């Protein structure tokens, strides 16, 4: 393993790694209730040694196609014997590219993961690390996808799963959780309340955390989506990478993955990150553009990014700045139109939230010319909560 330590994204102090090093010990006790950045840690590697292991493929994992292909850049010793996450296709979508005036548009098809969602990449890291220390119980807070992912992997391993979901969680998602035999706590509130309830219970019972905005190892799994995109494009970084944004873990992880590729000399630049939120719930759009946050009473069908108190904001903001990226918001009707276009013109059945990537890029195409550019839409999931 090439991890050297964990660095706090908030105060910058470094700490040794253990499988249950979650929040920065320096920041942990100083945060206030409404403070969304409580001191999340970031895994640091010995990149010189990791690079050598990666290039030589001397650990025999370079023939794998799942996330463990990149094990020198992961905080685990051995691949766990669990359903494979990652190794998803990068599809060319020429019809959408010409619609947007792009040179090329690619779709990173995360619907091909075991539970139809990018969340499996993080769950595999949680299962692997927990296996090293003999954990039997896991928990997470989730609008559905992370919970379904965790419940499925716990089902495969015969372990206990405790999930905390918002009151508005769809019946489809609840049915999957019941099917997997998860212990389900339906909050009386929204995702943000479910998150607090999960952390309280997790601390009380000592369960292993599968919250990406808490357990620092999980974003390492998510960043493999960027490592794959780089490799699939022949070690060329695209100009733009577009992802929906809830807590900020996913796009923050993608930014870290691309920075690592460029730091290792595998690519020669960083793509600009384009983060998309719903017009109804867009705290990170406002924060990035330093606008005051306005309350909106409308609701959105983009459940997987309906996060009012984003918990991994510092990580995302850092990556947006490093990549000279931006954040923008789209309406549900723009997302609905994009969902149909993705199906009809790119052969992708994307979930509503993930379709916001195309809606966002179409909006960006009105603000700047995309001529000659290559963009990647990260289609984070494929779970359908309703017909479309
Ligand atoms: C979780 C999720 C997101 C948002 O990820 P964050 O890490 O919360 O920013 C986007 N799309 C889908 C399908 C998700 O499940
Ligand atoms: Zn700290």
mmCIF file of C-alpha atoms and ligand atoms in Angstrom:
data_model
loop_
_atom_site.group_PDB
_atom_site.id
_atom_site.type_symbol
_atom_site.label_atom_id
_atom_site.label_comp_id
_atom_site.label_asym_id
_atom_site.label_seq_id
_atom_site.Cartn_x
_atom_site.Cartn_y
_atom_site.Cartn_z
ATOM 1 C CA UNK A 1 0.000 0.000 0.000
ATOM 2 C CA UNK A 2 1.285 3.470 -0.905
ATOM 3 C CA UNK A 3 -0.762 5.629 1.473
ATOM 4 C CA UNK A 4 1.452 7.955 3.488
ATOM 5 C CA UNK A 5 -1.095 9.808 5.591
ATOM 6 C CA UNK A 6 -4.438 11.612 5.712
ATOM 7 C CA UNK A 7 -4.599 15.392 5.337
ATOM 8 C CA UNK A 8 -7.526 17.468 6.584
ATOM 9 C CA UNK A 9 -9.251 19.402 3.803
ATOM 10 C CA UNK A 10 -10.244 22.061 6.328
ATOM 11 C CA UNK A 11 -7.216 22.741 8.584
ATOM 12 C CA UNK A 12 -4.429 21.032 6.632
ATOM 13 C CA UNK A 13 -3.075 18.918 9.504
ATOM 14 C CA UNK A 14 -1.904 15.385 8.694
ATOM 15 C CA UNK A 15 -2.804 12.206 10.534
ATOM 16 C CA UNK A 16 -1.789 8.547 10.328
ATOM 17 C CA UNK A 17 -4.121 6.179 8.516
ATOM 18 C CA UNK A 18 -6.216 3.504 10.209
ATOM 19 C CA UNK A 19 -9.273 1.852 8.579
ATOM 20 C CA UNK A 20 -11.538 3.850 10.896
ATOM 21 C CA UNK A 21 -9.816 7.250 10.683
ATOM 22 C CA UNK A 22 -12.845 9.266 9.676
ATOM 23 C CA UNK A 23 -12.960 12.941 10.644
ATOM 24 C CA UNK A 24 -9.902 15.123 11.430
ATOM 25 C CA UNK A 25 -9.242 14.857 15.191
ATOM 26 C CA UNK A 26 -8.191 18.533 15.268
ATOM 27 C CA UNK A 27 -11.422 19.809 13.662
ATOM 28 C CA UNK A 28 -13.875 17.234 15.014
ATOM 29 C CA UNK A 29 -14.705 19.014 18.243
ATOM 30 C CA UNK A 30 -14.623 22.555 16.953
ATOM 31 C CA UNK A 31 -17.476 22.405 14.427
ATOM 32 C CA UNK A 32 -20.844 23.999 14.889
ATOM 33 C CA UNK A 33 -24.188 22.497 13.943
ATOM 34 C CA UNK A 34 -24.671 24.352 10.688
ATOM 35 C CA UNK A 35 -21.048 23.968 9.663
ATOM 36 C CA UNK A 36 -21.080 21.624 6.689
ATOM 37 C CA UNK A 37 -17.313 21.154 6.552
ATOM 38 C CA UNK A 38 -16.419 19.233 9.668
ATOM 39 C CA UNK A 39 -12.855 18.291 8.754
ATOM 40 C CA UNK A 40 -13.001 15.587 6.090
ATOM 41 C CA UNK A 41 -9.663 13.898 5.476
ATOM 42 C CA UNK A 42 -7.976 13.302 2.138
ATOM 43 C CA UNK A 43 -5.781 10.268 1.428
ATOM 44 C CA UNK A 44 -2.179 11.093 0.423
ATOM 45 C CA UNK A 45 0.033 8.627 -1.455
ATOM 46 C CA UNK A 46 3.698 8.121 -2.165
ATOM 47 C CA UNK A 47 3.111 8.882 -5.841
ATOM 48 C CA UNK A 48 6.597 7.979 -6.990
ATOM 49 C CA UNK A 49 6.292 4.446 -5.618
ATOM 50 C CA UNK A 50 2.654 4.143 -6.744
ATOM 51 C CA UNK A 51 3.597 5.249 -10.257
ATOM 52 C CA UNK A 52 6.236 2.566 -10.531
ATOM 53 C CA UNK A 53 3.798 -0.106 -9.345
ATOM 54 C CA UNK A 54 1.134 1.145 -11.767
ATOM 55 C CA UNK A 55 3.391 1.276 -14.806
ATOM 56 C CA UNK A 56 5.094 -2.038 -14.166
ATOM 57 C CA UNK A 57 1.809 -3.721 -13.191
ATOM 58 C CA UNK A 58 3.923 -5.718 -10.791
ATOM 59 C CA UNK A 59 1.071 -6.512 -8.435
ATOM 60 C CA UNK A 60 -0.724 -8.444 -11.190
ATOM 61 C CA UNK A 61 -3.808 -6.304 -10.879
ATOM 62 C CA UNK A 62 -3.247 -4.473 -14.151
ATOM 63 C CA UNK A 63 -5.018 -7.299 -15.998
ATOM 64 C CA UNK A 64 -8.193 -6.594 -13.998
ATOM 65 C CA UNK A 65 -10.847 -4.334 -15.453
ATOM 66 C CA UNK A 66 -12.585 -3.283 -12.213
ATOM 67 C CA UNK A 67 -11.490 -0.576 -9.765
ATOM 68 C CA UNK A 68 -8.637 -2.750 -8.432
ATOM 69 C CA UNK A 69 -6.855 -2.249 -11.738
ATOM 70 C CA UNK A 70 -5.609 0.936 -10.037
ATOM 71 C CA UNK A 71 -4.829 -0.616 -6.646
ATOM 72 C CA UNK A 72 -1.560 1.334 -6.166
ATOM 73 C CA UNK A 73 -3.765 4.452 -5.955
ATOM 74 C CA UNK A 74 -6.251 2.896 -3.509
ATOM 75 C CA UNK A 75 -6.083 2.667 0.312
ATOM 76 C CA UNK A 76 -6.365 -1.136 0.375
ATOM 77 C CA UNK A 77 -3.874 -3.999 0.488
ATOM 78 C CA UNK A 78 -5.719 -6.680 -1.485
ATOM 79 C CA UNK A 79 -8.780 -6.749 -3.723
ATOM 80 C CA UNK A 80 -11.780 -8.150 -1.836
ATOM 81 C CA UNK A 81 -13.806 -10.957 -3.340
ATOM 82 C CA UNK A 82 -16.944 -8.916 -3.983
ATOM 83 C CA UNK A 83 -19.011 -8.074 -7.108
ATOM 84 C CA UNK A 84 -16.815 -6.045 -9.459
ATOM 85 C CA UNK A 85 -17.415 -2.314 -9.612
ATOM 86 C CA UNK A 86 -16.043 -0.095 -12.370
ATOM 87 C CA UNK A 87 -14.603 -1.100 -15.700
ATOM 88 C CA UNK A 88 -17.592 0.586 -17.332
ATOM 89 C CA UNK A 89 -17.739 1.523 -21.033
ATOM 90 C CA UNK A 90 -16.988 4.950 -22.457
ATOM 91 C CA UNK A 91 -19.398 5.359 -25.357
ATOM 92 C CA UNK A 92 -19.115 7.723 -28.255
ATOM 93 C CA UNK A 93 -22.286 9.788 -28.803
ATOM 94 C CA UNK A 94 -21.767 11.529 -32.190
ATOM 95 C CA UNK A 95 -25.384 12.648 -32.609
ATOM 96 C CA UNK A 96 -25.324 14.489 -29.297
ATOM 97 C CA UNK A 97 -21.857 15.861 -30.087
ATOM 98 C CA UNK A 98 -23.051 17.525 -33.284
ATOM 99 C CA UNK A 99 -26.163 18.860 -31.543
ATOM 100 C CA UNK A 100 -23.854 20.630 -29.069
ATOM 101 C CA UNK A 101 -21.223 21.697 -31.603
ATOM 102 C CA UNK A 102 -18.579 19.514 -29.923
ATOM 103 C CA UNK A 103 -15.804 17.618 -31.636
ATOM 104 C CA UNK A 104 -16.657 14.547 -29.550
ATOM 105 C CA UNK A 105 -19.020 13.665 -26.752
ATOM 106 C CA UNK A 106 -18.450 10.549 -24.672
ATOM 107 C CA UNK A 107 -20.698 8.928 -22.134
ATOM 108 C CA UNK A 108 -19.165 7.212 -19.119
ATOM 109 C CA UNK A 109 -21.811 4.577 -18.545
ATOM 110 C CA UNK A 110 -21.943 4.066 -14.794
ATOM 111 C CA UNK A 111 -25.316 2.354 -15.142
ATOM 112 C CA UNK A 112 -23.263 -0.791 -15.877
ATOM 113 C CA UNK A 113 -22.153 -1.207 -12.272
ATOM 114 C CA UNK A 114 -23.589 -4.122 -10.223
ATOM 115 C CA UNK A 115 -26.375 -1.988 -8.687
ATOM 116 C CA UNK A 116 -26.692 0.307 -11.749
ATOM 117 C CA UNK A 117 -24.849 3.198 -10.132
ATOM 118 C CA UNK A 118 -21.395 4.723 -9.622
ATOM 119 C CA UNK A 119 -21.925 4.330 -5.849
ATOM 120 C CA UNK A 120 -20.676 0.719 -6.098
ATOM 121 C CA UNK A 121 -17.118 2.002 -6.617
ATOM 122 C CA UNK A 122 -17.188 3.504 -3.105
ATOM 123 C CA UNK A 123 -19.026 0.558 -1.561
ATOM 124 C CA UNK A 124 -16.312 -1.836 -2.740
ATOM 125 C CA UNK A 125 -13.686 0.210 -0.862
ATOM 126 C CA UNK A 126 -15.829 0.134 2.305
ATOM 127 C CA UNK A 127 -16.306 -3.646 2.039
ATOM 128 C CA UNK A 128 -12.594 -4.216 1.400
ATOM 129 C CA UNK A 129 -11.356 -2.093 4.291
ATOM 130 C CA UNK A 130 -13.960 -3.462 6.670
ATOM 131 C CA UNK A 131 -12.998 -7.007 5.727
ATOM 132 C CA UNK A 132 -9.433 -6.271 6.875
ATOM 133 C CA UNK A 133 -10.719 -5.455 10.375
ATOM 134 C CA UNK A 134 -13.612 -7.922 10.622
ATOM 135 C CA UNK A 135 -16.599 -5.552 10.557
ATOM 136 C CA UNK A 136 -20.126 -7.046 10.633
ATOM 137 C CA UNK A 137 -22.320 -3.911 10.468
ATOM 138 C CA UNK A 138 -22.364 -1.021 8.002
ATOM 139 C CA UNK A 139 -24.435 2.141 7.777
ATOM 140 C CA UNK A 140 -25.104 4.975 5.377
ATOM 141 C CA UNK A 141 -27.406 7.903 4.711
ATOM 142 C CA UNK A 142 -28.770 7.979 1.204
ATOM 143 C CA UNK A 143 -31.426 9.197 -1.185
ATOM 144 C CA UNK A 144 -31.438 5.574 -2.359
ATOM 145 C CA UNK A 145 -28.506 4.667 -4.560
ATOM 146 C CA UNK A 146 -25.777 4.463 -1.898
ATOM 147 C CA UNK A 147 -28.155 2.530 0.364
ATOM 148 C CA UNK A 148 -29.116 0.065 -2.375
ATOM 149 C CA UNK A 149 -25.458 -0.389 -3.250
ATOM 150 C CA UNK A 150 -24.487 -1.031 0.382
ATOM 151 C CA UNK A 151 -27.474 -3.338 0.976
ATOM 152 C CA UNK A 152 -26.620 -5.369 -2.097
ATOM 153 C CA UNK A 153 -22.956 -5.819 -1.157
ATOM 154 C CA UNK A 154 -23.905 -6.660 2.458
ATOM 155 C CA UNK A 155 -26.333 -9.220 1.025
ATOM 156 C CA UNK A 156 -23.539 -10.775 -0.996
ATOM 157 C CA UNK A 157 -21.297 -10.952 2.085
ATOM 158 C CA UNK A 158 -24.024 -11.892 4.592
ATOM 159 C CA UNK A 159 -23.358 -8.779 6.680
ATOM 160 C CA UNK A 160 -25.711 -6.325 8.408
ATOM 161 C CA UNK A 161 -26.766 -3.121 6.709
ATOM 162 C CA UNK A 162 -28.381 -0.067 8.327
ATOM 163 C CA UNK A 163 -29.668 2.612 5.973
ATOM 164 C CA UNK A 164 -31.103 6.068 6.674
ATOM 165 C CA UNK A 165 -33.252 7.458 3.892
ATOM 166 C CA UNK A 166 -35.294 10.652 3.494
ATOM 167 C CA UNK A 167 -39.039 10.664 3.956
ATOM 168 C CA UNK A 168 -39.489 11.270 0.218
ATOM 169 C CA UNK A 169 -37.479 8.171 -0.848
ATOM 170 C CA UNK A 170 -39.294 6.552 -3.784
ATOM 171 C CA UNK A 171 -41.200 3.275 -3.401
ATOM 172 C CA UNK A 172 -38.958 1.695 -6.047
ATOM 173 C CA UNK A 173 -35.900 2.437 -3.939
ATOM 174 C CA UNK A 174 -37.535 1.305 -0.681
ATOM 175 C CA UNK A 175 -38.618 -1.944 -2.358
ATOM 176 C CA UNK A 176 -35.045 -2.725 -3.358
ATOM 177 C CA UNK A 177 -33.843 -2.039 0.186
ATOM 178 C CA UNK A 178 -36.514 -4.385 1.602
ATOM 179 C CA UNK A 179 -35.612 -7.038 -0.948
ATOM 180 C CA UNK A 180 -31.975 -6.943 0.204
ATOM 181 C CA UNK A 181 -33.051 -7.222 3.852
ATOM 182 C CA UNK A 182 -31.565 -3.900 4.972
ATOM 183 C CA UNK A 183 -32.572 -2.338 8.295
ATOM 184 C CA UNK A 184 -34.328 0.762 6.990
ATOM 185 C CA UNK A 185 -34.779 3.983 8.960
ATOM 186 C CA UNK A 186 -37.077 6.319 7.054
ATOM 187 C CA UNK A 187 -36.444 9.808 8.390
ATOM 188 C CA UNK A 188 -39.252 12.229 9.158
ATOM 189 C CA UNK A 189 -37.208 14.770 7.203
ATOM 190 C CA UNK A 190 -35.122 15.182 4.076
ATOM 191 C CA UNK A 191 -31.714 13.742 3.113
ATOM 192 C CA UNK A 192 -29.881 16.282 5.256
ATOM 193 C CA UNK A 193 -31.791 15.142 8.352
ATOM 194 C CA UNK A 194 -31.305 11.458 7.437
ATOM 195 C CA UNK A 195 -27.556 12.146 7.214
ATOM 196 C CA UNK A 196 -27.445 13.523 10.767
ATOM 197 C CA UNK A 197 -29.527 10.570 12.025
ATOM 198 C CA UNK A 198 -27.154 8.114 10.331
ATOM 199 C CA UNK A 199 -24.060 9.708 11.871
ATOM 200 C CA UNK A 200 -25.626 9.707 15.348
ATOM 201 C CA UNK A 201 -26.536 6.019 15.113
ATOM 202 C CA UNK A 202 -23.234 5.078 13.478
ATOM 203 C CA UNK A 203 -21.258 6.664 16.313
ATOM 204 C CA UNK A 204 -23.525 5.137 18.949
ATOM 205 C CA UNK A 205 -23.313 1.549 17.678
ATOM 206 C CA UNK A 206 -19.829 1.602 16.146
ATOM 207 C CA UNK A 207 -20.972 0.481 12.679
ATOM 208 C CA UNK A 208 -18.596 0.931 9.729
ATOM 209 C CA UNK A 209 -19.353 4.116 7.767
ATOM 210 C CA UNK A 210 -20.293 4.088 4.108
ATOM 211 C CA UNK A 211 -20.839 7.827 4.015
ATOM 212 C CA UNK A 212 -18.565 9.331 1.400
ATOM 213 C CA UNK A 213 -18.710 12.745 3.061
ATOM 214 C CA UNK A 214 -17.385 11.218 6.299
ATOM 215 C CA UNK A 215 -15.250 8.123 5.644
ATOM 216 C CA UNK A 216 -12.304 9.527 3.613
ATOM 217 C CA UNK A 217 -11.478 6.252 1.859
ATOM 218 C CA UNK A 218 -14.655 6.066 -0.194
ATOM 219 C CA UNK A 219 -13.908 8.914 -2.595
ATOM 220 C CA UNK A 220 -10.779 6.946 -3.517
ATOM 221 C CA UNK A 221 -13.083 4.339 -5.039
ATOM 222 C CA UNK A 222 -15.100 6.996 -6.847
ATOM 223 C CA UNK A 223 -12.011 8.648 -8.340
ATOM 224 C CA UNK A 224 -11.347 5.491 -10.392
ATOM 225 C CA UNK A 225 -14.015 6.717 -12.818
ATOM 226 C CA UNK A 226 -11.559 9.475 -13.818
ATOM 227 C CA UNK A 227 -8.620 7.074 -14.046
ATOM 228 C CA UNK A 228 -10.686 4.901 -16.400
ATOM 229 C CA UNK A 229 -11.764 7.834 -18.575
ATOM 230 C CA UNK A 230 -8.114 8.881 -18.928
ATOM 231 C CA UNK A 231 -7.047 5.402 -19.925
ATOM 232 C CA UNK A 232 -10.030 4.869 -22.263
ATOM 233 C CA UNK A 233 -9.138 8.065 -24.108
ATOM 234 C CA UNK A 234 -5.562 6.824 -24.601
ATOM 235 C CA UNK A 235 -4.208 8.930 -21.713
ATOM 236 C CA UNK A 236 -5.692 12.128 -23.123
ATOM 237 C CA UNK A 237 -7.682 14.296 -20.775
ATOM 238 C CA UNK A 238 -10.974 15.542 -22.266
ATOM 239 C CA UNK A 239 -11.680 19.288 -22.267
ATOM 240 C CA UNK A 240 -14.760 19.012 -20.066
ATOM 241 C CA UNK A 241 -16.147 16.448 -17.627
ATOM 242 C CA UNK A 242 -19.751 16.876 -16.504
ATOM 243 C CA UNK A 243 -21.341 15.334 -13.407
ATOM 244 C CA UNK A 244 -24.388 15.917 -11.211
ATOM 245 C CA UNK A 245 -23.531 17.277 -7.744
ATOM 246 C CA UNK A 246 -25.164 16.483 -4.394
ATOM 247 C CA UNK A 247 -22.748 16.394 -1.443
ATOM 248 C CA UNK A 248 -19.865 17.028 -3.840
ATOM 249 C CA UNK A 249 -18.074 13.689 -3.290
ATOM 250 C CA UNK A 250 -18.507 12.348 -6.815
ATOM 251 C CA UNK A 251 -17.238 15.349 -8.783
ATOM 252 C CA UNK A 252 -14.629 16.064 -6.094
ATOM 253 C CA UNK A 253 -13.359 12.507 -6.513
ATOM 254 C CA UNK A 254 -13.334 12.843 -10.311
ATOM 255 C CA UNK A 255 -11.259 16.010 -9.985
ATOM 256 C CA UNK A 256 -8.780 14.215 -7.713
ATOM 257 C CA UNK A 257 -8.490 11.309 -10.173
ATOM 258 C CA UNK A 258 -7.651 13.633 -13.061
ATOM 259 C CA UNK A 259 -5.146 15.549 -10.939
ATOM 260 C CA UNK A 260 -3.428 12.274 -10.087
ATOM 261 C CA UNK A 261 -3.213 11.283 -13.765
ATOM 262 C CA UNK A 262 -1.613 14.591 -14.628
ATOM 263 C CA UNK A 263 0.689 14.492 -11.568
ATOM 264 C CA UNK A 264 1.868 11.013 -12.612
ATOM 265 C CA UNK A 265 2.596 12.344 -16.092
ATOM 266 C CA UNK A 266 0.020 10.056 -17.703
ATOM 267 C CA UNK A 267 -1.995 12.991 -19.090
ATOM 268 C CA UNK A 268 -0.750 16.475 -19.879
ATOM 269 C CA UNK A 269 -3.551 18.650 -18.512
ATOM 270 C CA UNK A 270 -6.685 18.770 -16.370
ATOM 271 C CA UNK A 271 -10.193 18.742 -17.815
ATOM 272 C CA UNK A 272 -12.514 21.525 -16.688
ATOM 273 C CA UNK A 273 -15.085 20.155 -14.267
ATOM 274 C CA UNK A 274 -18.698 21.141 -14.878
ATOM 275 C CA UNK A 275 -20.919 20.448 -11.859
ATOM 276 C CA UNK A 276 -24.691 20.416 -12.304
ATOM 277 C CA UNK A 277 -27.428 20.952 -9.715
ATOM 278 C CA UNK A 278 -31.178 21.443 -9.822
ATOM 279 C CA UNK A 279 -32.534 25.000 -10.001
ATOM 280 C CA UNK A 280 -34.564 24.158 -6.909
ATOM 281 C CA UNK A 281 -31.632 22.960 -4.758
ATOM 282 C CA UNK A 282 -28.355 24.581 -5.846
ATOM 283 C CA UNK A 283 -26.294 25.430 -2.749
ATOM 284 C CA UNK A 284 -22.975 24.618 -4.407
ATOM 285 C CA UNK A 285 -23.757 26.689 -7.495
ATOM 286 C CA UNK A 286 -24.395 29.633 -5.189
ATOM 287 C CA UNK A 287 -21.349 28.948 -3.050
ATOM 288 C CA UNK A 288 -18.998 28.608 -6.023
ATOM 289 C CA UNK A 289 -20.226 31.857 -7.538
ATOM 290 C CA UNK A 290 -20.300 33.517 -4.081
ATOM 291 C CA UNK A 291 -23.995 34.306 -4.310
ATOM 292 C CA UNK A 292 -26.294 34.233 -1.307
ATOM 293 C CA UNK A 293 -28.273 31.027 -0.923
ATOM 294 C CA UNK A 294 -31.956 31.463 -1.654
ATOM 295 C CA UNK A 295 -34.661 29.140 -0.372
ATOM 296 C CA UNK A 296 -36.906 27.620 -3.011
ATOM 297 C CA UNK A 297 -40.139 25.911 -2.019
ATOM 298 C CA UNK A 298 -40.470 23.903 -5.249
ATOM 299 C CA UNK A 299 -39.517 20.223 -5.383
ATOM 300 C CA UNK A 300 -37.310 18.380 -7.871
ATOM 301 C CA UNK A 301 -37.393 14.859 -9.263
ATOM 302 C CA UNK A 302 -33.577 14.847 -9.212
ATOM 303 C CA UNK A 303 -33.583 12.995 -5.878
ATOM 304 C CA UNK A 304 -29.974 11.765 -6.022
ATOM 305 C CA UNK A 305 -28.603 15.310 -5.903
ATOM 306 C CA UNK A 306 -31.254 16.925 -3.670
ATOM 307 C CA UNK A 307 -28.781 17.948 -0.952
ATOM 308 C CA UNK A 308 -29.336 21.244 0.870
ATOM 309 C CA UNK A 309 -26.316 20.974 3.193
ATOM 310 C CA UNK A 310 -23.531 19.574 1.016
ATOM 311 C CA UNK A 311 -21.022 17.794 3.252
ATOM 312 C CA UNK A 312 -18.026 17.554 0.949
ATOM 313 C CA UNK A 313 -18.088 21.153 -0.288
ATOM 314 C CA UNK A 314 -14.445 22.005 0.463
ATOM 315 C CA UNK A 315 -13.235 19.056 -1.601
ATOM 316 C CA UNK A 316 -15.398 19.996 -4.560
ATOM 317 C CA UNK A 317 -14.564 23.716 -4.429
ATOM 318 C CA UNK A 318 -10.849 22.908 -4.358
ATOM 319 C CA UNK A 319 -11.146 20.695 -7.441
ATOM 320 C CA UNK A 320 -13.341 23.206 -9.297
ATOM 321 C CA UNK A 321 -10.720 25.900 -8.761
ATOM 322 C CA UNK A 322 -7.804 23.632 -9.706
ATOM 323 C CA UNK A 323 -9.537 22.725 -12.972
ATOM 324 C CA UNK A 324 -10.964 26.207 -13.692
ATOM 325 C CA UNK A 325 -14.322 24.507 -13.765
ATOM 326 C CA UNK A 326 -17.765 25.839 -12.975
ATOM 327 C CA UNK A 327 -21.167 25.002 -11.492
ATOM 328 C CA UNK A 328 -24.577 25.596 -13.025
ATOM 329 C CA UNK A 329 -28.211 24.734 -12.381
ATOM 330 C CA UNK A 330 -30.921 23.324 -14.661
ATOM 331 C CA UNK A 331 -34.689 22.914 -14.387
ATOM 332 C CA UNK A 332 -36.593 19.642 -14.139
ATOM 333 C CA UNK A 333 -38.114 20.204 -17.565
ATOM 334 C CA UNK A 334 -34.636 20.623 -19.082
ATOM 335 C CA UNK A 335 -33.549 17.414 -17.331
ATOM 336 C CA UNK A 336 -36.615 15.522 -18.578
ATOM 337 C CA UNK A 337 -35.888 16.552 -22.166
ATOM 338 C CA UNK A 338 -32.241 15.497 -21.759
ATOM 339 C CA UNK A 339 -33.273 12.107 -20.353
ATOM 340 C CA UNK A 340 -35.248 11.409 -23.537
ATOM 341 C CA UNK A 341 -32.417 12.613 -25.771
ATOM 342 C CA UNK A 342 -29.906 10.379 -24.006
ATOM 343 C CA UNK A 343 -32.153 7.386 -24.628
ATOM 344 C CA UNK A 344 -33.043 8.176 -28.234
ATOM 345 C CA UNK A 345 -29.761 9.622 -29.537
ATOM 346 C CA UNK A 346 -27.171 7.877 -27.372
ATOM 347 C CA UNK A 347 -28.784 4.591 -26.382
ATOM 348 C CA UNK A 348 -28.439 5.294 -22.667
ATOM 349 C CA UNK A 349 -31.188 4.798 -20.126
ATOM 350 C CA UNK A 350 -30.065 7.274 -17.488
ATOM 351 C CA UNK A 351 -31.732 8.077 -14.212
ATOM 352 C CA UNK A 352 -33.301 11.510 -13.881
ATOM 353 C CA UNK A 353 -30.470 13.007 -11.809
ATOM 354 C CA UNK A 354 -27.786 11.738 -14.205
ATOM 355 C CA UNK A 355 -29.624 13.246 -17.180
ATOM 356 C CA UNK A 356 -28.902 16.658 -15.677
ATOM 357 C CA UNK A 357 -25.379 16.317 -17.136
ATOM 358 C CA UNK A 358 -26.665 16.620 -20.700
ATOM 359 C CA UNK A 359 -29.108 19.388 -19.732
ATOM 360 C CA UNK A 360 -26.206 21.262 -18.084
ATOM 361 C CA UNK A 361 -23.855 20.868 -21.016
ATOM 362 C CA UNK A 362 -26.595 22.085 -23.397
ATOM 363 C CA UNK A 363 -26.975 25.163 -21.214
ATOM 364 C CA UNK A 364 -23.193 25.707 -21.159
ATOM 365 C CA UNK A 365 -23.147 25.426 -24.976
ATOM 366 C CA UNK A 366 -25.302 28.569 -25.068
ATOM 367 C CA UNK A 367 -22.760 30.446 -22.926
ATOM 368 C CA UNK A 368 -19.569 29.400 -24.756
ATOM 369 C CA UNK A 369 -18.647 27.782 -28.038
ATOM 370 C CA UNK A 370 -17.719 24.126 -27.607
ATOM 371 C CA UNK A 371 -16.277 23.860 -31.131
ATOM 372 C CA UNK A 372 -13.293 21.522 -31.328
ATOM 373 C CA UNK A 373 -13.813 20.344 -27.743
ATOM 374 C CA UNK A 374 -14.176 16.863 -26.288
ATOM 375 C CA UNK A 375 -16.569 16.392 -23.372
ATOM 376 C CA UNK A 376 -17.505 13.459 -21.149
ATOM 377 C CA UNK A 377 -20.867 13.099 -19.419
ATOM 378 C CA UNK A 378 -20.655 10.946 -16.306
ATOM 379 C CA UNK A 379 -23.960 9.079 -16.344
ATOM 380 C CA UNK A 380 -23.830 8.289 -12.635
ATOM 381 C CA UNK A 381 -26.811 5.932 -12.459
ATOM 382 C CA UNK A 382 -29.624 4.193 -14.273
ATOM 383 C CA UNK A 383 -32.306 3.651 -11.644
ATOM 384 C CA UNK A 384 -35.747 4.694 -12.886
ATOM 385 C CA UNK A 385 -38.212 5.901 -10.279
ATOM 386 C CA UNK A 386 -40.887 6.533 -12.879
ATOM 387 C CA UNK A 387 -41.629 6.077 -16.533
ATOM 388 C CA UNK A 388 -40.386 8.752 -18.913
HETATM 389 C C1 LIG B 1 -25.051 10.134 -5.284
HETATM 390 C C2 LIG B 1 -25.375 10.483 -6.678
HETATM 391 C C3 LIG B 1 -24.979 11.701 -7.251
HETATM 392 C C4 LIG B 1 -24.323 12.822 -6.478
HETATM 393 O O1 LIG B 1 -23.134 12.493 -5.863
HETATM 394 P P1 LIG B 1 -22.551 13.361 -4.642
HETATM 395 O O2 LIG B 1 -21.342 12.604 -4.276
HETATM 396 O O3 LIG B 1 -23.588 13.373 -3.552
HETATM 397 O O4 LIG B 1 -22.265 14.726 -5.126
HETATM 398 C C5 LIG B 1 -25.265 11.896 -8.584
HETATM 399 N N1 LIG B 1 -25.916 10.986 -9.312
HETATM 400 C C6 LIG B 1 -26.329 9.814 -8.783
HETATM 401 C C7 LIG B 1 -27.056 8.844 -9.656
HETATM 402 C C8 LIG B 1 -26.079 9.528 -7.459
HETATM 403 O O5 LIG B 1 -26.527 8.379 -6.932
HETATM 404 ZN ZN1 LIG B 2 -8.784 19.491 10.478
#
